[in-house]
Structure formats: structure tokens, C-alpha cells
Coordinates of N, CA and C and ligand atoms in Angstrom, one line a residue:
X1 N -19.0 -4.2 -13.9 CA -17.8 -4.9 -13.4 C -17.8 -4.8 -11.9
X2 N -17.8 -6.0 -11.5 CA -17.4 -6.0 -9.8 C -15.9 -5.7 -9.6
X3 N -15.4 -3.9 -9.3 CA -14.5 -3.3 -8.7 C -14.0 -3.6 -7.4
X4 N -12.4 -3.8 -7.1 CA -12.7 -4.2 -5.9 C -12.5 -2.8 -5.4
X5 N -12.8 -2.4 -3.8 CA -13.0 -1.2 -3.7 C -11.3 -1.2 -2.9
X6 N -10.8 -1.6 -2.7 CA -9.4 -1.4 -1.4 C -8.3 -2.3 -2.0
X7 N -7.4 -2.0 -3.2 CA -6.7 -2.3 -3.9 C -5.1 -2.3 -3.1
X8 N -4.0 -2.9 -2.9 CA -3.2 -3.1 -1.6 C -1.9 -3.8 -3.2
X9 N -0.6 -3.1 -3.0 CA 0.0 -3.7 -4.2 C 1.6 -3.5 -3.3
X10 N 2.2 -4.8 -3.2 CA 3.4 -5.0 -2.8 C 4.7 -4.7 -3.6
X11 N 4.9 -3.4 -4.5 CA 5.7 -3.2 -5.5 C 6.9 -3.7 -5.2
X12 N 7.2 -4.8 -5.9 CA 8.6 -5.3 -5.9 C 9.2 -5.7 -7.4
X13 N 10.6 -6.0 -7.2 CA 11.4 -6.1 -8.3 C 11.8 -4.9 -9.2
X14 N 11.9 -3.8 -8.2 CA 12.3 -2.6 -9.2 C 14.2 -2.3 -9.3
X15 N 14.3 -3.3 -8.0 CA 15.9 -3.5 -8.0 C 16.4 -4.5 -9.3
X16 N 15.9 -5.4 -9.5 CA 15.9 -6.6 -10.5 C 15.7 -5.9 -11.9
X17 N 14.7 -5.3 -11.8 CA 14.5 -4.2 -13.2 C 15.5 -3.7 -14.0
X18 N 16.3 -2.8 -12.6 CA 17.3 -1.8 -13.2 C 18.6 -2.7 -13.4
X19 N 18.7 -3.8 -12.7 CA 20.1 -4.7 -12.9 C 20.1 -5.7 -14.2
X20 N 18.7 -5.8 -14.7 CA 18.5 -6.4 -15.9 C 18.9 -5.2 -17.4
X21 N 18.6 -4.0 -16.7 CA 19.4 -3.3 -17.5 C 20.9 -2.7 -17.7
X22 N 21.5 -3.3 -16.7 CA 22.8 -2.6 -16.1 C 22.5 -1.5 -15.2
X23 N 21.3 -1.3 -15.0 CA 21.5 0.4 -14.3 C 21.6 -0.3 -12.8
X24 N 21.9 0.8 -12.5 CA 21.7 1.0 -10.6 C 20.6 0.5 -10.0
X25 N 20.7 -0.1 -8.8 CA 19.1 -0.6 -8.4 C 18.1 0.7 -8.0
X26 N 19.1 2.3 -7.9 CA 18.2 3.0 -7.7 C 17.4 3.5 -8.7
X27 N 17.9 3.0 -9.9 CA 17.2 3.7 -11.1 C 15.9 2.8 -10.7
X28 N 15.5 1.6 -10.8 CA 14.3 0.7 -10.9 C 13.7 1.7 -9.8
X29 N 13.8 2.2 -8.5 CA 13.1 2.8 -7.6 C 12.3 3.8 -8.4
X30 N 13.5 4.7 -9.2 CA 13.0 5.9 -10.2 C 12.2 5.8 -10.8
X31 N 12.3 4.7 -11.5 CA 10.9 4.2 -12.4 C 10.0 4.0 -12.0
X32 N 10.2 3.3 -10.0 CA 8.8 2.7 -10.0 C 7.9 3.8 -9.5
X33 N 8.8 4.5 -8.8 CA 8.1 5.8 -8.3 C 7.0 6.2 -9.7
X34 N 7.2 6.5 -10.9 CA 6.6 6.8 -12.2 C 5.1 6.1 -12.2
X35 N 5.7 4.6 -12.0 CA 4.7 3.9 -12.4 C 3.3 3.8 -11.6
X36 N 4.5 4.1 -9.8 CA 3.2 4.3 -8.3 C 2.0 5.6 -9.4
X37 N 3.0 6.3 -9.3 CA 1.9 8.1 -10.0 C 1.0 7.3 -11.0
X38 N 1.5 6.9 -11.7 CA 0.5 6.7 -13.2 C -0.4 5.3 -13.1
X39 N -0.6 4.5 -11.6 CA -1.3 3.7 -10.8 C -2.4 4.4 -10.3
X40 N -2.1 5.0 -9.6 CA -2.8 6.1 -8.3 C -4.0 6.0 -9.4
X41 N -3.5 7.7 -10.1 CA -4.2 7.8 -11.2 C -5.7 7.1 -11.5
X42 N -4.8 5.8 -12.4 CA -5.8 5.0 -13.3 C -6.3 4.5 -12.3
X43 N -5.9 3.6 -11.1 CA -7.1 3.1 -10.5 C -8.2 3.7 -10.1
X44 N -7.8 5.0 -9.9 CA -9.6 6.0 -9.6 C -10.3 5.7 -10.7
X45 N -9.5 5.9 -11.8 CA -10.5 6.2 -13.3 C -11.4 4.8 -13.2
X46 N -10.6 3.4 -13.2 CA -11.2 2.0 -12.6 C -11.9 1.8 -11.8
X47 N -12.4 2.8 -10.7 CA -13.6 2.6 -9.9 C -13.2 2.6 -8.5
X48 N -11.7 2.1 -8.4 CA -11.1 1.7 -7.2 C -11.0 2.7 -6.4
X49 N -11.2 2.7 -4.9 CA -11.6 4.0 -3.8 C -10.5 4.0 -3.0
X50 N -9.5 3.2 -2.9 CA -8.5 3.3 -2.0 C -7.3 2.6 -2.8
X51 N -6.3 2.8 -2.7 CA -4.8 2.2 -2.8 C -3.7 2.3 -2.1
X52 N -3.5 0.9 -1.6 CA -2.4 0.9 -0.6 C -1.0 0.7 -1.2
X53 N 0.0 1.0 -1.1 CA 1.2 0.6 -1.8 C 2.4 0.2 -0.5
X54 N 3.4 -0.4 -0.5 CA 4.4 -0.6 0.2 C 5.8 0.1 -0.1
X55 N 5.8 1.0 0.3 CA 7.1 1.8 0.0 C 8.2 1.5 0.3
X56 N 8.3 1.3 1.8 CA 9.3 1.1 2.4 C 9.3 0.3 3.9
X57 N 9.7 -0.9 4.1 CA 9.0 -1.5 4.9 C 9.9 -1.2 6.4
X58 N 9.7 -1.3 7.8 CA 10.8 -0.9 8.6 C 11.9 -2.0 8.5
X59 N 11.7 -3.1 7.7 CA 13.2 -3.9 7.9 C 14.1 -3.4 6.4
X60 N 13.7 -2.3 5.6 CA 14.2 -2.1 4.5 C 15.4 -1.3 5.2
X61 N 15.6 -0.8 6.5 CA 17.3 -0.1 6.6 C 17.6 -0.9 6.4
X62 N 17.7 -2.0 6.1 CA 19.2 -3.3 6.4 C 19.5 -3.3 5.1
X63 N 18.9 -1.9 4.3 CA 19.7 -2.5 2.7 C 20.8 -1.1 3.0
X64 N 21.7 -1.2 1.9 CA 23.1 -0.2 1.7 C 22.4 1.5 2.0
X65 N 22.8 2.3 3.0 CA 22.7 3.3 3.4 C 22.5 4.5 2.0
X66 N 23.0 4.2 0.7 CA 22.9 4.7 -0.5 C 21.4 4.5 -0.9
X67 N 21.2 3.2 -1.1 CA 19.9 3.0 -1.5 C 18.4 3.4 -0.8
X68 N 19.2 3.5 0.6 CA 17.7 4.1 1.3 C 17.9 5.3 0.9
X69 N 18.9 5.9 1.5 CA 18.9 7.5 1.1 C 18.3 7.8 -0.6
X70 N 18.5 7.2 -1.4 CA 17.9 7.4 -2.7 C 16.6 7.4 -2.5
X71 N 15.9 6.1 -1.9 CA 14.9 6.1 -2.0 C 13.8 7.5 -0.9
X72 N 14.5 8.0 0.0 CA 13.8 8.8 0.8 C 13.9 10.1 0.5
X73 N 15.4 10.0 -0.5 CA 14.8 11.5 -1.8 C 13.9 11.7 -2.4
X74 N 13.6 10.7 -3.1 CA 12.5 10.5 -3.8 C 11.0 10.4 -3.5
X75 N 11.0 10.1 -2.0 CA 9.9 10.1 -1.0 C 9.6 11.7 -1.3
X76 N 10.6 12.2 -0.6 CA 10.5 13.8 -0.3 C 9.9 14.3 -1.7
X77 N 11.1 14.6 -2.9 CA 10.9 14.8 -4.0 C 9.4 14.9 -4.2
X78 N 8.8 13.4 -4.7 CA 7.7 13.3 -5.1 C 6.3 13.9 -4.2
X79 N 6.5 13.8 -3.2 CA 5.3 14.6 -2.1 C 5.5 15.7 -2.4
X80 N 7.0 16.6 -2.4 CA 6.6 18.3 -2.2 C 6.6 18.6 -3.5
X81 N 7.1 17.9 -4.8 CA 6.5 18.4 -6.3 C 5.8 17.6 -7.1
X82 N 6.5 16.6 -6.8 CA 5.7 15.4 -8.3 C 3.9 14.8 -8.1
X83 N 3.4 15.6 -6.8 CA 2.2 14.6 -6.6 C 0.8 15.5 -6.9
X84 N 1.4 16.7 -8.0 CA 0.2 17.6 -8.4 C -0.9 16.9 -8.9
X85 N -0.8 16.0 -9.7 CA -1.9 15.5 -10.4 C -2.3 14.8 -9.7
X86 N -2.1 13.7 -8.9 CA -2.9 13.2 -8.0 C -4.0 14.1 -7.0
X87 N -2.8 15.1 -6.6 CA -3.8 15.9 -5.9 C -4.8 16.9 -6.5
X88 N -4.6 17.2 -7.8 CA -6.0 17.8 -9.0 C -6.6 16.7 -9.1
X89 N -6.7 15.6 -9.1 CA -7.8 14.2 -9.2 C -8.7 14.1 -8.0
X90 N -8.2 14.6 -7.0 CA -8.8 14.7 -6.0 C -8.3 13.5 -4.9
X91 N -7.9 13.0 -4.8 CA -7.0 11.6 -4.0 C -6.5 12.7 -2.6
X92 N -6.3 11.3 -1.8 CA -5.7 12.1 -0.6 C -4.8 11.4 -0.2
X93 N -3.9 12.2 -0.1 CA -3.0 11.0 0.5 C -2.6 10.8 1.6
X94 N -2.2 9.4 2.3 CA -1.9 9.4 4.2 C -0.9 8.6 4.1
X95 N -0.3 8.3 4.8 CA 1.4 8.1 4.9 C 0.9 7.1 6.4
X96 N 1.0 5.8 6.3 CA 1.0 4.3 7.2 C 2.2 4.6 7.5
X97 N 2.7 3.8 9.4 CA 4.2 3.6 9.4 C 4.8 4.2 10.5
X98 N 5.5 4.0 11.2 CA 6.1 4.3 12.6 C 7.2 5.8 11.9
X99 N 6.6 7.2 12.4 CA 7.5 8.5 12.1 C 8.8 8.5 13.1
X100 N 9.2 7.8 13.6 CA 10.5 7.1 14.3 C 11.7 6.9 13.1
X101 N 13.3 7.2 13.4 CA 14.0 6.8 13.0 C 13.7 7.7 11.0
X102 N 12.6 8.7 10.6 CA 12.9 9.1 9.5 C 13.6 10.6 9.5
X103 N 13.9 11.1 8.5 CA 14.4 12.4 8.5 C 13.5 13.4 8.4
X104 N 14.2 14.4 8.9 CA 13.4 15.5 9.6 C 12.7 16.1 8.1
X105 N 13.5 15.9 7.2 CA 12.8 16.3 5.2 C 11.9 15.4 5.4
X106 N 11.7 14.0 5.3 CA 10.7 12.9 5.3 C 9.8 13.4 5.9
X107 N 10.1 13.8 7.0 CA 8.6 14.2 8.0 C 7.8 15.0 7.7
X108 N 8.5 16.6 7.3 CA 7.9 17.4 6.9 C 7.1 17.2 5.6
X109 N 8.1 16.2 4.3 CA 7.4 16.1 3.1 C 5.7 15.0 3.4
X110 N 6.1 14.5 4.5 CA 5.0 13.9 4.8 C 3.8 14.4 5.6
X111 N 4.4 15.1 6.4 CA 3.2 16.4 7.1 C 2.3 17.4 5.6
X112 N 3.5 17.5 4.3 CA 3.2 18.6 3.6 C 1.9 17.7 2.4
X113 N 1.7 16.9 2.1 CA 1.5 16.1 1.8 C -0.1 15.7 2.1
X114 N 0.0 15.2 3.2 CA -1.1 14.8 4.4 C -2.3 16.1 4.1
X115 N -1.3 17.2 4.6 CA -2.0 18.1 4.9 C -3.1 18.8 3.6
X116 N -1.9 19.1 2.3 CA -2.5 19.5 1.4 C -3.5 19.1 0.4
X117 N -3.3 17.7 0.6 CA -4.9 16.5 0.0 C -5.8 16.1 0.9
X118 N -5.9 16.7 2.4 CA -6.3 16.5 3.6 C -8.2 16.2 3.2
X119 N -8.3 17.3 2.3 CA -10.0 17.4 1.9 C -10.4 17.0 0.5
X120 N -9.7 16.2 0.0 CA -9.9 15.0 -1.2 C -10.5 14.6 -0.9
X121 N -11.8 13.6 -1.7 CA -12.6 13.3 -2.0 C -13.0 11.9 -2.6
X122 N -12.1 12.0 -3.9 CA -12.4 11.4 -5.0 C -11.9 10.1 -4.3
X123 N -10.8 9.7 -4.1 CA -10.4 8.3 -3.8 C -9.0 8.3 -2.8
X124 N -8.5 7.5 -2.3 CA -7.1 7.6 -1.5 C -6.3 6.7 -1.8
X125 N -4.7 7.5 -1.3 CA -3.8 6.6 -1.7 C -3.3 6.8 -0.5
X126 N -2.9 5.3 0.0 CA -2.0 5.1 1.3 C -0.8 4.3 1.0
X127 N 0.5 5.4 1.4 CA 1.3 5.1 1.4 C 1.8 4.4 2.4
X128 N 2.7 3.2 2.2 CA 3.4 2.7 3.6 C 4.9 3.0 3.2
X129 N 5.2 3.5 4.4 CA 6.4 3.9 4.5 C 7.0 4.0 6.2
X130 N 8.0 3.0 6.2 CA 8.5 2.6 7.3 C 7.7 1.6 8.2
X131 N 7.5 1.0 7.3 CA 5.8 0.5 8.0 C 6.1 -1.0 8.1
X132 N 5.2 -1.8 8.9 CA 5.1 -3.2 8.9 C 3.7 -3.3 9.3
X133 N 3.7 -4.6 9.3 CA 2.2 -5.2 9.6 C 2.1 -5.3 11.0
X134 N 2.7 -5.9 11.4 CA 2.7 -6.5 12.7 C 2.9 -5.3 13.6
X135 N 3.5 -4.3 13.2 CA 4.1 -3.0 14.1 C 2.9 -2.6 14.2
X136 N 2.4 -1.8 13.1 CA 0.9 -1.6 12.7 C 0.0 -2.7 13.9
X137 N -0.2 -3.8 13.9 CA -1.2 -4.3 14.8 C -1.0 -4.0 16.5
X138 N 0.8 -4.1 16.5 CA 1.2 -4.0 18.4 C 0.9 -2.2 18.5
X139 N 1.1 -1.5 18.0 CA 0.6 0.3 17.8 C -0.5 0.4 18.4
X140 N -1.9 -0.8 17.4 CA -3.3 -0.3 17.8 C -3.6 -0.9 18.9
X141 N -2.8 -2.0 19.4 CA -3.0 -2.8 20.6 C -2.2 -2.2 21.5
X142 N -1.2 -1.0 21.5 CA -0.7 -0.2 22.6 C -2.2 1.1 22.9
X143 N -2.4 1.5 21.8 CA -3.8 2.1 21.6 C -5.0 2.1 22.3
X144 N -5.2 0.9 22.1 CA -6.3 0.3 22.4 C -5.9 0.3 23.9
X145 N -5.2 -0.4 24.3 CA -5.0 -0.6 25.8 C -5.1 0.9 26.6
X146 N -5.1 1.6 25.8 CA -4.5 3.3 26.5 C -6.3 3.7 27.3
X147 N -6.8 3.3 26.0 CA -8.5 3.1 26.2 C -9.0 2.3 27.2
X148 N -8.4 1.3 27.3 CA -9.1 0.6 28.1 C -9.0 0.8 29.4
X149 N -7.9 1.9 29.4 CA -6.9 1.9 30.9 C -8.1 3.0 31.3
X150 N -8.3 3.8 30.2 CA -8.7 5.3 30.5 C -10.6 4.9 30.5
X151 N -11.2 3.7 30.6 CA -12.4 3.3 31.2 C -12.9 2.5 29.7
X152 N -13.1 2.4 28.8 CA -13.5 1.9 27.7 C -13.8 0.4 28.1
X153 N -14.9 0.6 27.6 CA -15.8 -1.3 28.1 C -15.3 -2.2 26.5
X154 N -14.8 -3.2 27.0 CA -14.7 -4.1 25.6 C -15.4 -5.0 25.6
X155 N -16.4 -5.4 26.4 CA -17.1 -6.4 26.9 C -17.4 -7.0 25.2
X156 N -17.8 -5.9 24.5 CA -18.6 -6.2 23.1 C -17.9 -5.9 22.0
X157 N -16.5 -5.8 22.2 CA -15.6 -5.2 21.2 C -14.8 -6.3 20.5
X158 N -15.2 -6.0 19.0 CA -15.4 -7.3 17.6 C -14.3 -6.8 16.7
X159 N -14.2 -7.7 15.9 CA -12.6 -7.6 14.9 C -12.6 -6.1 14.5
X160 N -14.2 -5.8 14.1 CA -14.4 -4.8 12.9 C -13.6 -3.2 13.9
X161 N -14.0 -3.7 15.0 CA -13.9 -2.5 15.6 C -12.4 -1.8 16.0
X162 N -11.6 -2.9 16.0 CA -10.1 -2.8 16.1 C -9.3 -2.0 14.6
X163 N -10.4 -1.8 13.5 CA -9.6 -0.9 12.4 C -9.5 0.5 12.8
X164 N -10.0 0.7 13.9 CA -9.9 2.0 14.3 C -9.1 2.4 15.1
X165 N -7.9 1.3 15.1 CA -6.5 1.6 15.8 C -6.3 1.3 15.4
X166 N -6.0 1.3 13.7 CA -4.8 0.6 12.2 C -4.2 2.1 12.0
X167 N -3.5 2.1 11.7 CA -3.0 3.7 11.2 C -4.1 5.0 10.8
X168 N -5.1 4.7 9.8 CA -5.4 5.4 9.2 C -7.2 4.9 8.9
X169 N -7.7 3.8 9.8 CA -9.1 3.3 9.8 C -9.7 2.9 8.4
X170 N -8.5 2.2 7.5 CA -9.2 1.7 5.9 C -10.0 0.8 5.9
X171 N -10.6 0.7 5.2 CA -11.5 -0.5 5.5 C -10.4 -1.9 4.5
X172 N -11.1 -3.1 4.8 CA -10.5 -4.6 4.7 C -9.9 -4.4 2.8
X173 N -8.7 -4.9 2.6 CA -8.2 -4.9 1.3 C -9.3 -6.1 0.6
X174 N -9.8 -6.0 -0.5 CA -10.1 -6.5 -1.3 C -9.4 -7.6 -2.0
X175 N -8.1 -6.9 -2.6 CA -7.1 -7.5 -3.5 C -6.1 -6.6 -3.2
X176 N -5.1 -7.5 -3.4 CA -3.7 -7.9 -2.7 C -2.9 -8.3 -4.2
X177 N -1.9 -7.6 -4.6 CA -1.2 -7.0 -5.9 C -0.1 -7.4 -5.5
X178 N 1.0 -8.5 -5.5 CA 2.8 -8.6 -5.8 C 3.2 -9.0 -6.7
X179 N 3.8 -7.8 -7.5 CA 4.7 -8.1 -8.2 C 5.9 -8.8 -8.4
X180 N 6.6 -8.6 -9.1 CA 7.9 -9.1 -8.9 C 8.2 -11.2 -8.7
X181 N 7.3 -11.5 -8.8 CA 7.3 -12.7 -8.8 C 7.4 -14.0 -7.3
X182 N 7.7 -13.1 -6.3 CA 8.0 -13.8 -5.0 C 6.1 -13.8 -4.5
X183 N 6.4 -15.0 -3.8 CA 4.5 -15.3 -3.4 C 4.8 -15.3 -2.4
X184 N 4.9 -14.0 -1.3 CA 4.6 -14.4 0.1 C 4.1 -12.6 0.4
X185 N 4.0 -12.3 1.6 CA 3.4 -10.9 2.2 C 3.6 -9.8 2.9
X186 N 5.6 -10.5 3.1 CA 6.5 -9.8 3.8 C 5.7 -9.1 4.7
X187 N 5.0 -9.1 5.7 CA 5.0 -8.1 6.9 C 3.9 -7.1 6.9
X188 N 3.3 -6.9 5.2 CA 2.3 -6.1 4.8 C 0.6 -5.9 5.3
X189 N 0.2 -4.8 5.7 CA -1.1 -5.1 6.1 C -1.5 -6.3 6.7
X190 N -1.2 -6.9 7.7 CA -1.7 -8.1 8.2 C -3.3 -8.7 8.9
X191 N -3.5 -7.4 8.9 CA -5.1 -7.6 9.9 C -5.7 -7.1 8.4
X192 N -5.3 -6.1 7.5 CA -6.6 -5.7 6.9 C -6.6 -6.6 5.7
X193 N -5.6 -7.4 5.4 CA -5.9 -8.3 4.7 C -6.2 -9.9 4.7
X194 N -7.1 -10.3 5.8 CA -7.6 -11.1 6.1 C -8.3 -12.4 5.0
X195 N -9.4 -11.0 4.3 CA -9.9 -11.9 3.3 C -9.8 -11.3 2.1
X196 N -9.0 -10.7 1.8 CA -8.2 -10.3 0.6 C -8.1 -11.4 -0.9
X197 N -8.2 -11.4 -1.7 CA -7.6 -12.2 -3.0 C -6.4 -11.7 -3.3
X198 N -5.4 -13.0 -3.9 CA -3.8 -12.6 -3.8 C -3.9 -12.7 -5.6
X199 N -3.1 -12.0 -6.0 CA -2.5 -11.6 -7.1 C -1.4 -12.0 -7.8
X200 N -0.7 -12.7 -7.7 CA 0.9 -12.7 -8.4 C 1.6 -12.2 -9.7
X201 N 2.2 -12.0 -10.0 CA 2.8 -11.7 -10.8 C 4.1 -11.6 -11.3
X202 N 4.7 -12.4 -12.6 CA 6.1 -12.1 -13.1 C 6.8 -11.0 -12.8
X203 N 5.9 -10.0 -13.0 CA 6.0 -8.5 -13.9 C 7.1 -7.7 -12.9
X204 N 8.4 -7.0 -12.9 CA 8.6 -5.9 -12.1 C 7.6 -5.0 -12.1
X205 N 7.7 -4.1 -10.8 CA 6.8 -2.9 -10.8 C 7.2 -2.2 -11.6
X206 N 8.6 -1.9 -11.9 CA 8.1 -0.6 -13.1 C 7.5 -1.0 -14.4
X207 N 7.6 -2.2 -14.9 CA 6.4 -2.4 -16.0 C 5.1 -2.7 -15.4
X208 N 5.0 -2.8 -14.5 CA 3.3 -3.0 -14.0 C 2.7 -2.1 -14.4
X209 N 2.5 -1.8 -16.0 CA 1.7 -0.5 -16.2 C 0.1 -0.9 -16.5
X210 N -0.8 -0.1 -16.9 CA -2.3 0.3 -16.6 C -2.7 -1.3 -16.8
X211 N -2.3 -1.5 -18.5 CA -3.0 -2.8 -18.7 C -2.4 -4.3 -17.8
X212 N -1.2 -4.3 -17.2 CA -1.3 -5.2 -16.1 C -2.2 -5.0 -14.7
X213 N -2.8 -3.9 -14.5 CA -3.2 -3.4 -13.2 C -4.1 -4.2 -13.8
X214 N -4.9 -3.9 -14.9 CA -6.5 -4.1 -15.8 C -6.4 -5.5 -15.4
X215 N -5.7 -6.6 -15.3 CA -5.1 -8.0 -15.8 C -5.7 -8.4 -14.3
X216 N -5.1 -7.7 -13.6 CA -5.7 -7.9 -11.8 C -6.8 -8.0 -11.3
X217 N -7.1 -7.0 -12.4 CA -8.6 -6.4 -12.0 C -9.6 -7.4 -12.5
X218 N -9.3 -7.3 -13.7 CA -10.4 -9.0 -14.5 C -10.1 -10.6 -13.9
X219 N -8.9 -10.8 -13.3 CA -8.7 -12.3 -12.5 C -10.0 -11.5 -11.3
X220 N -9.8 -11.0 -10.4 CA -10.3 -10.2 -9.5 C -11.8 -10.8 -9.4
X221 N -12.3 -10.2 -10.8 CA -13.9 -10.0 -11.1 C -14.3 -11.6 -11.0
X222 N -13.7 -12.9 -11.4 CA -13.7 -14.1 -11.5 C -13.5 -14.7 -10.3
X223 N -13.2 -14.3 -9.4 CA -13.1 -14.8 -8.3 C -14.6 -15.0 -6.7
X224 N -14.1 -16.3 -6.5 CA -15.6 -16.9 -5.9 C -15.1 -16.0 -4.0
X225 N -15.7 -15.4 -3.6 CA -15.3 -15.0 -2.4 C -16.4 -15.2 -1.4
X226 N -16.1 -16.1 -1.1 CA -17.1 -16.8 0.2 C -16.9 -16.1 1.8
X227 N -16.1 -15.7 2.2 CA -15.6 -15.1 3.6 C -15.9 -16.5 4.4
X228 N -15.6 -17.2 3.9 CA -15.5 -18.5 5.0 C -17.5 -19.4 5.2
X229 N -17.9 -18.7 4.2 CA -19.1 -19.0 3.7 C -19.2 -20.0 2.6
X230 N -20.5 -20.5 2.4 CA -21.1 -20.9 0.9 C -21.8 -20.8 0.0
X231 N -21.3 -20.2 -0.9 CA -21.9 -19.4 -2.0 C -22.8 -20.3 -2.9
X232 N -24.1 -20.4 -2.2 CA -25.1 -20.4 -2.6 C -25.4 -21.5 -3.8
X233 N -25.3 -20.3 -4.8 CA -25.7 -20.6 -6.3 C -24.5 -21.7 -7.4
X234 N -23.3 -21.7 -6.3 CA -22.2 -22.6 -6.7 C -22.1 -24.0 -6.4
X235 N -23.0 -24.0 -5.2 CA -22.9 -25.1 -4.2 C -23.6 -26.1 -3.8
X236 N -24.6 -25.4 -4.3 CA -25.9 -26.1 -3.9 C -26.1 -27.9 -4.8
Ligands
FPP1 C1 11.0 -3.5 -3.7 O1 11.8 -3.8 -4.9 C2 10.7 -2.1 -3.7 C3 11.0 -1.2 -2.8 C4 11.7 -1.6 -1.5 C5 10.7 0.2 -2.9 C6 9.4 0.6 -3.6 C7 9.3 2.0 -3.7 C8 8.9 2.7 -4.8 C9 8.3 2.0 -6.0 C10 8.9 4.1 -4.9 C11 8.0 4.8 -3.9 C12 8.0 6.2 -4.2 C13 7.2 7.1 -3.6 C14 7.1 8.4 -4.2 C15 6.3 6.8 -2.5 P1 13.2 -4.3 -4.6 O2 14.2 -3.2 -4.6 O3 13.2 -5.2 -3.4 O4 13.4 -5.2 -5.9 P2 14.2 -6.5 -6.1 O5 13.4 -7.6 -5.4 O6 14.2 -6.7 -7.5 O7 15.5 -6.3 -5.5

């Protein structure tokens, strides 16, 4: 099976979830939190070496002061207890996203986190959290300039080389995962997902369980990926 190796999933509709049940929109977070864990997971077992998720994007303050705070319990929460088995799997986790404007708990559950899967192995999970795309790109181009100031020749310096002022140096997403039914990319990974394959889906994230991840994975494998090329054996 052609795995993609850098799996990138825009979890949405976990608000829609819990209002289709009567619950709170923070219950859908609760779930989806569940579903992120038991993701992580299975995609190692699937081959996949990296997973990006979208937690929390920097324009998500503008939702109800309740609902962030819910959701940044749960941040904490799940880093300083719930993320044992990821880190017995061997996963590492890194945390994307401007550490501006979070709480001093956030920071630390995110320092505790970072630090304690620091020498994982097996595969990574990158969390975005407070994060944007475009923030992420003006960051590495504040970065980058700091270099250039400080003598760095660009004379020869190529797309590839600019992931080394992205947050965390991933290499290019593969496949690009939204749930929830809306088809666009709100702000997400912008440079690393270039040549990415897009995903859609009905599904809320909290039912996005193993065998829809599987569902991604097999459109995935069927897919002609030229990079702006011509594939050959299709074409000729
Ligand atoms: C979008 O759904 C989802 C979010 C803004 C939050 C996603 C966060 C998680 C799944 C939990 C993360 C947990 C950890 C431990 C990192 P929405 O609320 O916009 O859904 P809607 O479109 O139905 O309103």
C-alpha cells in the first residue's frame, strides 16, 4: 500500500456533533479530543510517520470565552495525563503556533509534553494550537531575515529550504483530511501543503473513527500525483 507519509486533518464539526445531540458544543470538543488519541495511535499502526491536527486556530478567540476555556482545559488535561499511550507507542509530540496570548497552564502542559516524548521515535504528532498558516509563514520570514541580517547568503536558497523556518521542520503534507463537511483550509499549513491531496468529508470529527481514517487512506492510494508533472505511464 502506497502510505502517505505526512497525514494533516482539519478536525471540524465537533460543535455540530454535540448540538445534534442536545449537548453543549463543548461536549463534541470532549469527544473529539477521544477520537484525536485513538487517531494518533492507529495512524502509526497504518504506516503513517507524521500527523498534523488543528486544534485551535489563532482566530478561534472570537468564539464564547467558555468554549475556549473548555477547550484549553482539555489541552492541559490531555498532555499532563491522557497522552500515556501515545507516548508508550513512541510518538512525539510538538505543539505548532504562536506561545503568545496562552495560559501560563497551557504553556507549561505544552513545555511538559514536548519535553517528555522529546526522544520518540516511532512516529509524530503535531499539534496546532493557536496556530495559523500564514502566521507560521511571516514567523519563518521574520526568521529567516534575522539570518540574512546576521550574514547568510540566499543567493541559492530554494522552496525546500524555507521548511527550516516552519515551526517544527515537517516535511510537505501528503494528504490533507476535513472533516465536517466544509471544503476550504481555513488558514492551515499553508506552505507545507502545497502538493498535498484534499480529502472531504461529511463525517464530524468525533465519528471520524479508524475505519473512516482507512477510507482516506484507500481514496489516497488511487490518486494520480504528478507535482505539476506527467506521469508517464498515464499519458503517454
Ligand atoms: C472545530 O469544530 C474544532 C475545533 C475548533 C477544536 C478541535 C479540537 C479538538 C478535537 C480537541 C483537541 C484536543 C487536544 C487534546 C489537542 P467546530 O467546533 O468548529 O465544529 P462546528 O463547525 O460543528 O461548529
Amino acid at each position: 500500500m502506497n502510505v502517505p507519509n505526512h497525514v494533516a486533518i482539519i478536525m471540524d464539526g465537533n460543535g455540530r456533533w454535540a448540538q445534534k445531540r442536545g449537548l453543549k458544543r463543548s461536549m463534541g470538543h470532549k469527544e473529539g479530543s477521544k477520537t484525536l488519541e485513538k487517531l494518533a495511535l492507529h495512524a502509526i499502526d497504518m504506516g503513517v510517520k507524521i500527523l498534523s491536527v488543528y486544534a485551535f486556530s489563532t482566530d478561534n478567540f472570537k468564539r464564547d470565552k467558555e468554549e475556549v476555556d473548555y477547550l484549553m482545559d482539555l489541552v492541559v488535561k490531555y498532555f499532563n495525563t491522557k497522552f500515556e499511550k501515545i507516548n508508550k507507542k513512541g510518538i512525539k509530540v510538538v505543539i505548532s503556533g504562536r506561545k503568545t496570548n496562552l495560559r501560563a497552564d497551557v504553556i507549561d502542559a505544552i513545555n511538559g509534553i514536548e519535553e517528555k516524548t522529546q526522544n520518540n521515535t516511532t512516529g509524530i504528532l503535531n499539534i496546532c494550537l493557536n496556530y495559523g498558516g500564514q502566521e507560521e509563514i511571516v514567523d519563518g520570514a521574520i526568521k529567516l531575515a534575522e539570518d540574512i541580517k546576521n550574514g547568510l547568503d540566499v543567493s541559492n536558497f530554494k522552496r525546500e529550504d524555507f521548511y527550516k523556518y516552519m515551526y517544527h521542520e515537517l516535511p510537505p503534507i501528503d494528504l490533507l483530511i476535513r472533516t465536517g463537511g466544509e471544503k476550504r483550509v481555513s488558514n492551515f499549513m499553508l506552505y507545507e501543503m502545497s502538493y498535498a491531496e484534499f480529502y472531504f468529508t461529511t463525517t464530524y470529527f468525533p465519528d471520524f473513527d479508524k475505519s473512516e481514517f482507512n477510507k482516506a487512506l484507500f481514496t489516497y492510494e488511487n490518486r494520480d500525483r504528478r507535482f505539476g508533472g506527467i506521469n508517464d505511464q498515464k499519458h503517454n
